[in-house]
mmCIF file of N, CA, C and O in Angstrom:
data_model
loop_
_atom_site.group_PDB
_atom_site.id
_atom_site.type_symbol
_atom_site.label_atom_id
_atom_site.label_comp_id
_atom_site.label_asym_id
_atom_site.label_seq_id
_atom_site.Cartn_x
_atom_site.Cartn_y
_atom_site.Cartn_z
ATOM 1 N N MET A 288 199.590 -140.914 -39.443
ATOM 2 C CA MET A 288 200.119 -141.522 -38.261
ATOM 3 C C MET A 288 201.105 -140.505 -37.532
ATOM 4 O O MET A 288 201.908 -139.900 -38.286
ATOM 5 N N ASN A 289 201.087 -140.498 -36.305
ATOM 6 C CA ASN A 289 202.077 -139.625 -35.542
ATOM 7 C C ASN A 289 203.441 -140.142 -35.554
ATOM 8 O O ASN A 289 203.677 -141.340 -35.511
ATOM 9 N N THR A 290 204.369 -139.206 -35.535
ATOM 10 C CA THR A 290 205.753 -139.706 -35.352
ATOM 11 C C THR A 290 206.000 -139.964 -33.901
ATOM 12 O O THR A 290 205.173 -139.635 -33.107
ATOM 13 N N ALA A 291 207.076 -140.626 -33.679
ATOM 14 C CA ALA A 291 207.503 -140.921 -32.305
ATOM 15 C C ALA A 291 207.625 -139.643 -31.480
ATOM 16 O O ALA A 291 207.091 -139.580 -30.297
ATOM 17 N N LYS A 292 208.221 -138.616 -31.993
ATOM 18 C CA LYS A 292 208.369 -137.370 -31.292
ATOM 19 C C LYS A 292 207.035 -136.757 -30.959
ATOM 20 O O LYS A 292 206.851 -136.164 -29.896
ATOM 21 N N GLU A 293 206.081 -136.724 -31.888
ATOM 22 C CA GLU A 293 204.806 -136.178 -31.698
ATOM 23 C C GLU A 293 204.090 -136.945 -30.488
ATOM 24 O O GLU A 293 203.449 -136.359 -29.727
ATOM 25 N N TYR A 294 204.251 -138.249 -30.571
ATOM 26 C CA TYR A 294 203.661 -139.132 -29.480
ATOM 27 C C TYR A 294 204.293 -138.749 -28.174
ATOM 28 O O TYR A 294 203.601 -138.733 -27.107
ATOM 29 N N ILE A 295 205.589 -138.666 -28.135
ATOM 30 C CA ILE A 295 206.212 -138.314 -26.939
ATOM 31 C C ILE A 295 205.735 -136.982 -26.416
ATOM 32 O O ILE A 295 205.455 -136.842 -25.158
ATOM 33 N N HIS A 296 205.575 -135.930 -27.263
ATOM 34 C CA HIS A 296 205.103 -134.648 -26.768
ATOM 35 C C HIS A 296 203.717 -134.807 -26.237
ATOM 36 O O HIS A 296 203.430 -134.260 -25.058
ATOM 37 N N LYS A 297 202.832 -135.651 -26.742
ATOM 38 C CA LYS A 297 201.540 -135.908 -26.242
ATOM 39 C C LYS A 297 201.620 -136.495 -24.918
ATOM 40 O O LYS A 297 200.881 -136.056 -23.963
ATOM 41 N N LEU A 298 202.437 -137.506 -24.673
ATOM 42 C CA LEU A 298 202.615 -138.122 -23.384
ATOM 43 C C LEU A 298 203.153 -137.209 -22.346
ATOM 44 O O LEU A 298 202.747 -137.268 -21.192
ATOM 45 N N ILE A 299 204.119 -136.428 -22.782
ATOM 46 C CA ILE A 299 204.709 -135.413 -21.760
ATOM 47 C C ILE A 299 203.672 -134.493 -21.259
ATOM 48 O O ILE A 299 203.705 -134.130 -20.072
ATOM 49 N N ASP A 300 202.736 -134.079 -22.176
ATOM 50 C CA ASP A 300 201.763 -133.135 -21.692
ATOM 51 C C ASP A 300 200.846 -133.726 -20.602
ATOM 52 O O ASP A 300 200.227 -133.042 -19.802
ATOM 53 N N GLU A 301 200.833 -135.089 -20.551
ATOM 54 C CA GLU A 301 199.988 -135.737 -19.531
ATOM 55 C C GLU A 301 200.683 -136.098 -18.267
ATOM 56 O O GLU A 301 200.065 -136.505 -17.289
ATOM 57 N N LEU A 302 201.989 -135.732 -18.173
ATOM 58 C CA LEU A 302 202.762 -136.011 -17.016
ATOM 59 C C LEU A 302 202.654 -134.928 -15.927
ATOM 60 O O LEU A 302 202.439 -133.753 -16.287
ATOM 61 N N SER A 303 202.914 -135.277 -14.717
ATOM 62 C CA SER A 303 202.921 -134.259 -13.673
ATOM 63 C C SER A 303 204.390 -133.665 -13.814
ATOM 64 O O SER A 303 205.302 -134.155 -14.547
ATOM 65 N N GLU A 304 204.539 -132.546 -13.158
ATOM 66 C CA GLU A 304 205.934 -131.846 -13.169
ATOM 67 C C GLU A 304 206.952 -132.743 -12.661
ATOM 68 O O GLU A 304 208.043 -132.739 -13.265
ATOM 69 N N LYS A 305 206.802 -133.486 -11.670
ATOM 70 C CA LYS A 305 207.721 -134.386 -11.113
ATOM 71 C C LYS A 305 208.105 -135.486 -12.115
ATOM 72 O O LYS A 305 209.286 -135.737 -12.325
ATOM 73 N N GLU A 306 207.099 -135.972 -12.772
ATOM 74 C CA GLU A 306 207.436 -137.044 -13.701
ATOM 75 C C GLU A 306 208.103 -136.436 -14.936
ATOM 76 O O GLU A 306 209.052 -137.151 -15.546
ATOM 77 N N ALA A 307 207.786 -135.235 -15.373
ATOM 78 C CA ALA A 307 208.423 -134.602 -16.467
ATOM 79 C C ALA A 307 209.830 -134.313 -16.146
ATOM 80 O O ALA A 307 210.758 -134.530 -17.072
ATOM 81 N N LEU A 308 210.230 -134.082 -14.867
ATOM 82 C CA LEU A 308 211.610 -133.824 -14.426
ATOM 83 C C LEU A 308 212.443 -135.154 -14.626
ATOM 84 O O LEU A 308 213.577 -135.158 -14.987
ATOM 85 N N GLU A 309 211.767 -136.271 -14.298
ATOM 86 C CA GLU A 309 212.427 -137.603 -14.440
ATOM 87 C C GLU A 309 212.696 -137.882 -15.939
ATOM 88 O O GLU A 309 213.748 -138.312 -16.267
ATOM 89 N N VAL A 310 211.740 -137.554 -16.739
ATOM 90 C CA VAL A 310 211.901 -137.760 -18.225
ATOM 91 C C VAL A 310 213.076 -136.839 -18.676
ATOM 92 O O VAL A 310 213.935 -137.235 -19.506
ATOM 93 N N LEU A 311 213.068 -135.583 -18.192
ATOM 94 C CA LEU A 311 214.169 -134.648 -18.581
ATOM 95 C C LEU A 311 215.527 -135.139 -18.159
ATOM 96 O O LEU A 311 216.430 -135.161 -18.995
ATOM 97 N N GLU A 312 215.640 -135.754 -17.033
ATOM 98 C CA GLU A 312 216.880 -136.306 -16.457
ATOM 99 C C GLU A 312 217.358 -137.440 -17.380
ATOM 100 O O GLU A 312 218.518 -137.595 -17.762
ATOM 101 N N TYR A 313 216.397 -138.260 -17.819
ATOM 102 C CA TYR A 313 216.743 -139.307 -18.677
ATOM 103 C C TYR A 313 217.141 -138.926 -20.063
ATOM 104 O O TYR A 313 218.166 -139.380 -20.677
ATOM 105 N N ILE A 314 216.455 -137.956 -20.600
ATOM 106 C CA ILE A 314 216.928 -137.335 -21.932
ATOM 107 C C ILE A 314 218.310 -136.770 -21.848
ATOM 108 O O ILE A 314 219.058 -136.961 -22.712
ATOM 109 N N GLU A 315 218.553 -136.029 -20.795
ATOM 110 C CA GLU A 315 219.925 -135.505 -20.518
ATOM 111 C C GLU A 315 220.995 -136.658 -20.472
ATOM 112 O O GLU A 315 222.102 -136.472 -20.941
ATOM 113 N N TYR A 316 220.587 -137.734 -19.807
ATOM 114 C CA TYR A 316 221.510 -138.878 -19.719
ATOM 115 C C TYR A 316 221.845 -139.446 -21.088
ATOM 116 O O TYR A 316 222.991 -139.726 -21.459
ATOM 117 N N ILE A 317 220.762 -139.558 -21.872
ATOM 118 C CA ILE A 317 220.937 -140.102 -23.247
ATOM 119 C C ILE A 317 221.829 -139.132 -24.050
ATOM 120 O O ILE A 317 222.774 -139.587 -24.852
ATOM 121 N N LYS A 318 221.638 -137.860 -23.955
ATOM 122 C CA LYS A 318 222.431 -136.907 -24.679
ATOM 123 C C LYS A 318 223.939 -136.880 -24.245
ATOM 124 O O LYS A 318 224.825 -136.881 -25.091
ATOM 125 N N SER A 319 224.134 -137.038 -22.986
ATOM 126 C CA SER A 319 225.543 -137.073 -22.445
ATOM 127 C C SER A 319 226.177 -138.349 -22.885
ATOM 128 O O SER A 319 227.418 -138.344 -23.193
ATOM 129 N N LYS A 320 225.417 -139.461 -22.844
ATOM 130 C CA LYS A 320 225.997 -140.694 -23.386
ATOM 131 C C LYS A 320 226.465 -140.594 -24.786
ATOM 132 O O LYS A 320 227.515 -141.088 -25.223
ATOM 133 N N LYS A 321 225.624 -139.964 -25.601
ATOM 134 C CA LYS A 321 225.979 -139.819 -27.074
ATOM 135 C C LYS A 321 227.108 -138.989 -27.174
ATOM 136 O O LYS A 321 227.962 -139.229 -28.039
ATOM 137 N N MET A 322 227.250 -137.871 -26.394
ATOM 138 C CA MET A 322 228.378 -136.964 -26.527
ATOM 139 C C MET A 322 229.660 -137.656 -26.072
ATOM 140 O O MET A 322 230.713 -137.530 -26.718
ATOM 141 N N LYS A 323 229.568 -138.549 -25.070
ATOM 142 C CA LYS A 323 230.749 -139.367 -24.701
ATOM 143 C C LYS A 323 231.153 -140.320 -25.789
ATOM 144 O O LYS A 323 232.372 -140.427 -26.116
ATOM 145 N N GLU A 324 230.225 -140.929 -26.408
ATOM 146 C CA GLU A 324 230.484 -141.878 -27.539
ATOM 147 C C GLU A 324 231.128 -141.116 -28.708
ATOM 148 O O GLU A 324 232.122 -141.586 -29.345
ATOM 149 N N ASP A 325 230.590 -139.905 -29.021
ATOM 150 C CA ASP A 325 231.172 -139.161 -30.145
ATOM 151 C C ASP A 325 232.651 -138.728 -29.779
ATOM 152 O O ASP A 325 233.534 -138.722 -30.597
ATOM 153 N N HIS A 326 232.900 -138.412 -28.480
ATOM 154 C CA HIS A 326 234.174 -137.945 -28.062
ATOM 155 C C HIS A 326 235.125 -139.192 -28.214
ATOM 156 O O HIS A 326 236.290 -138.978 -28.695
ATOM 157 N N LEU A 327 234.719 -140.350 -27.797
ATOM 158 C CA LEU A 327 235.521 -141.543 -27.952
ATOM 159 C C LEU A 327 235.835 -141.832 -29.355
ATOM 160 O O LEU A 327 237.032 -142.330 -29.691
ATOM 161 N N ASP A 328 234.916 -141.680 -30.247
ATOM 162 C CA ASP A 328 235.044 -141.986 -31.689
ATOM 163 C C ASP A 328 236.138 -141.019 -32.150
ATOM 164 O O ASP A 328 237.050 -141.388 -32.926
ATOM 165 N N LEU A 329 236.065 -139.786 -31.800
ATOM 166 C CA LEU A 329 237.072 -138.792 -32.224
ATOM 167 C C LEU A 329 238.454 -139.090 -31.642
ATOM 168 O O LEU A 329 239.378 -139.015 -32.358
ATOM 169 N N GLN A 330 238.466 -139.457 -30.449
ATOM 170 C CA GLN A 330 239.690 -139.800 -29.731
ATOM 171 C C GLN A 330 240.349 -140.963 -30.377
ATOM 172 O O GLN A 330 241.533 -140.959 -30.678
ATOM 173 N N ASN A 331 239.568 -142.003 -30.790
ATOM 174 C CA ASN A 331 240.102 -143.271 -31.399
ATOM 175 C C ASN A 331 240.580 -142.839 -32.772
ATOM 176 O O ASN A 331 241.653 -143.364 -33.232
ATOM 177 N N ALA A 332 239.906 -141.982 -33.487
ATOM 178 C CA ALA A 332 240.279 -141.612 -34.824
ATOM 179 C C ALA A 332 241.688 -140.921 -34.768
ATOM 180 O O ALA A 332 242.625 -141.105 -35.562
ATOM 181 N N SER A 333 241.786 -140.009 -33.832
ATOM 182 C CA SER A 333 243.052 -139.282 -33.678
ATOM 183 C C SER A 333 244.239 -140.267 -33.274
ATOM 184 O O SER A 333 245.385 -140.071 -33.674
ATOM 185 N N GLN A 334 243.951 -141.205 -32.495
ATOM 186 C CA GLN A 334 244.993 -142.115 -32.020
ATOM 187 C C GLN A 334 245.432 -142.957 -33.232
ATOM 188 O O GLN A 334 246.577 -143.293 -33.332
ATOM 189 N N SER A 335 244.536 -143.335 -34.105
ATOM 190 C CA SER A 335 244.934 -144.172 -35.196
ATOM 191 C C SER A 335 245.756 -143.472 -36.280
ATOM 192 O O SER A 335 246.490 -144.022 -37.001
ATOM 193 N N SER A 336 245.680 -142.067 -36.246
ATOM 194 C CA SER A 336 246.520 -141.327 -37.245
ATOM 195 C C SER A 336 247.833 -140.783 -36.603
ATOM 196 O O SER A 336 248.658 -140.209 -37.263
ATOM 197 N N ILE A 337 248.014 -140.934 -35.258
ATOM 198 C CA ILE A 337 249.146 -140.287 -34.658
ATOM 199 C C ILE A 337 250.461 -140.854 -35.087
ATOM 200 O O ILE A 337 251.468 -140.143 -35.233
ATOM 201 N N SER A 338 250.479 -142.136 -35.386
ATOM 202 C CA SER A 338 251.766 -142.733 -35.748
ATOM 203 C C SER A 338 252.189 -142.214 -37.135
ATOM 204 O O SER A 338 253.381 -142.115 -37.382
ATOM 205 N N PHE A 339 251.232 -141.784 -37.943
ATOM 206 C CA PHE A 339 251.597 -141.127 -39.275
ATOM 207 C C PHE A 339 252.460 -139.848 -38.984
ATOM 208 O O PHE A 339 253.366 -139.619 -39.643
ATOM 209 N N TRP A 340 252.074 -139.062 -38.086
ATOM 210 C CA TRP A 340 252.721 -137.741 -37.716
ATOM 211 C C TRP A 340 253.873 -137.914 -36.789
ATOM 212 O O TRP A 340 254.666 -137.044 -36.724
ATOM 213 N N ASP A 341 253.893 -138.967 -36.108
ATOM 214 C CA ASP A 341 255.020 -139.194 -35.077
ATOM 215 C C ASP A 341 256.147 -139.940 -35.796
ATOM 216 O O ASP A 341 256.259 -141.187 -35.577
ATOM 217 N N ASN A 342 256.977 -139.202 -36.454
ATOM 218 C CA ASN A 342 258.119 -139.939 -37.074
ATOM 219 C C ASN A 342 259.370 -138.898 -36.998
ATOM 220 O O ASN A 342 259.177 -137.781 -36.956
ATOM 221 N N GLN A 343 260.467 -139.462 -36.993
ATOM 222 C CA GLN A 343 261.746 -138.723 -36.864
ATOM 223 C C GLN A 343 261.935 -137.725 -38.058
ATOM 224 O O GLN A 343 262.415 -136.637 -37.745
ATOM 225 N N ASN A 344 261.626 -138.089 -39.179
ATOM 226 C CA ASN A 344 261.865 -137.160 -40.362
ATOM 227 C C ASN A 344 261.003 -135.863 -40.126
ATOM 228 O O ASN A 344 261.569 -134.820 -40.322
ATOM 229 N N ASP A 345 259.737 -135.945 -39.813
ATOM 230 C CA ASP A 345 258.895 -134.885 -39.660
ATOM 231 C C ASP A 345 259.393 -134.031 -38.463
ATOM 232 O O ASP A 345 259.368 -132.752 -38.428
ATOM 233 N N ASP A 346 259.809 -134.730 -37.448
ATOM 234 C CA ASP A 346 260.284 -133.952 -36.102
ATOM 235 C C ASP A 346 261.483 -133.096 -36.532
ATOM 236 O O ASP A 346 261.555 -131.908 -36.119
ATOM 237 N N GLU A 347 262.425 -133.627 -37.336
ATOM 238 C CA GLU A 347 263.596 -132.794 -37.710
ATOM 239 C C GLU A 347 263.127 -131.604 -38.483
ATOM 240 O O GLU A 347 263.665 -130.513 -38.281
ATOM 241 N N VAL A 348 262.250 -131.784 -39.516
ATOM 242 C CA VAL A 348 261.785 -130.715 -40.304
ATOM 243 C C VAL A 348 261.113 -129.664 -39.423
ATOM 244 O O VAL A 348 261.417 -128.438 -39.550
ATOM 245 N N TRP A 349 260.202 -130.036 -38.611
ATOM 246 C CA TRP A 349 259.462 -129.051 -37.750
ATOM 247 C C TRP A 349 260.308 -128.380 -36.745
ATOM 248 O O TRP A 349 260.122 -127.222 -36.336
ATOM 249 N N ASN A 350 261.365 -128.993 -36.214
ATOM 250 C CA ASN A 350 262.239 -128.441 -35.302
ATOM 251 C C ASN A 350 263.045 -127.323 -35.855
ATOM 252 O O ASN A 350 263.533 -126.400 -35.229
ATOM 253 N N ASN A 351 263.190 -127.303 -37.205
ATOM 254 C CA ASN A 351 264.039 -126.307 -37.905
ATOM 255 C C ASN A 351 263.188 -125.194 -38.538
ATOM 256 O O ASN A 351 263.690 -124.421 -39.207
ATOM 257 N N VAL A 352 261.880 -125.275 -38.290
ATOM 258 C CA VAL A 352 260.989 -124.249 -38.860
ATOM 259 C C VAL A 352 261.105 -122.924 -38.065
ATOM 260 O O VAL A 352 261.203 -122.885 -36.894
#
């Protein structure tokens, strides 16, 4: 049985150039959406740990380095 990607390749071969461009735009949209989600995950992770590093004791030590 064909994988989903193999089946997609087959269907793309049957598309006109205009239709293929629409598919390309949608794929790029999906990729950019995923990148934004990954960025938000990273941003949220960094926010959750910032309070650990943001304290007066560490500030005093680093100011004297």
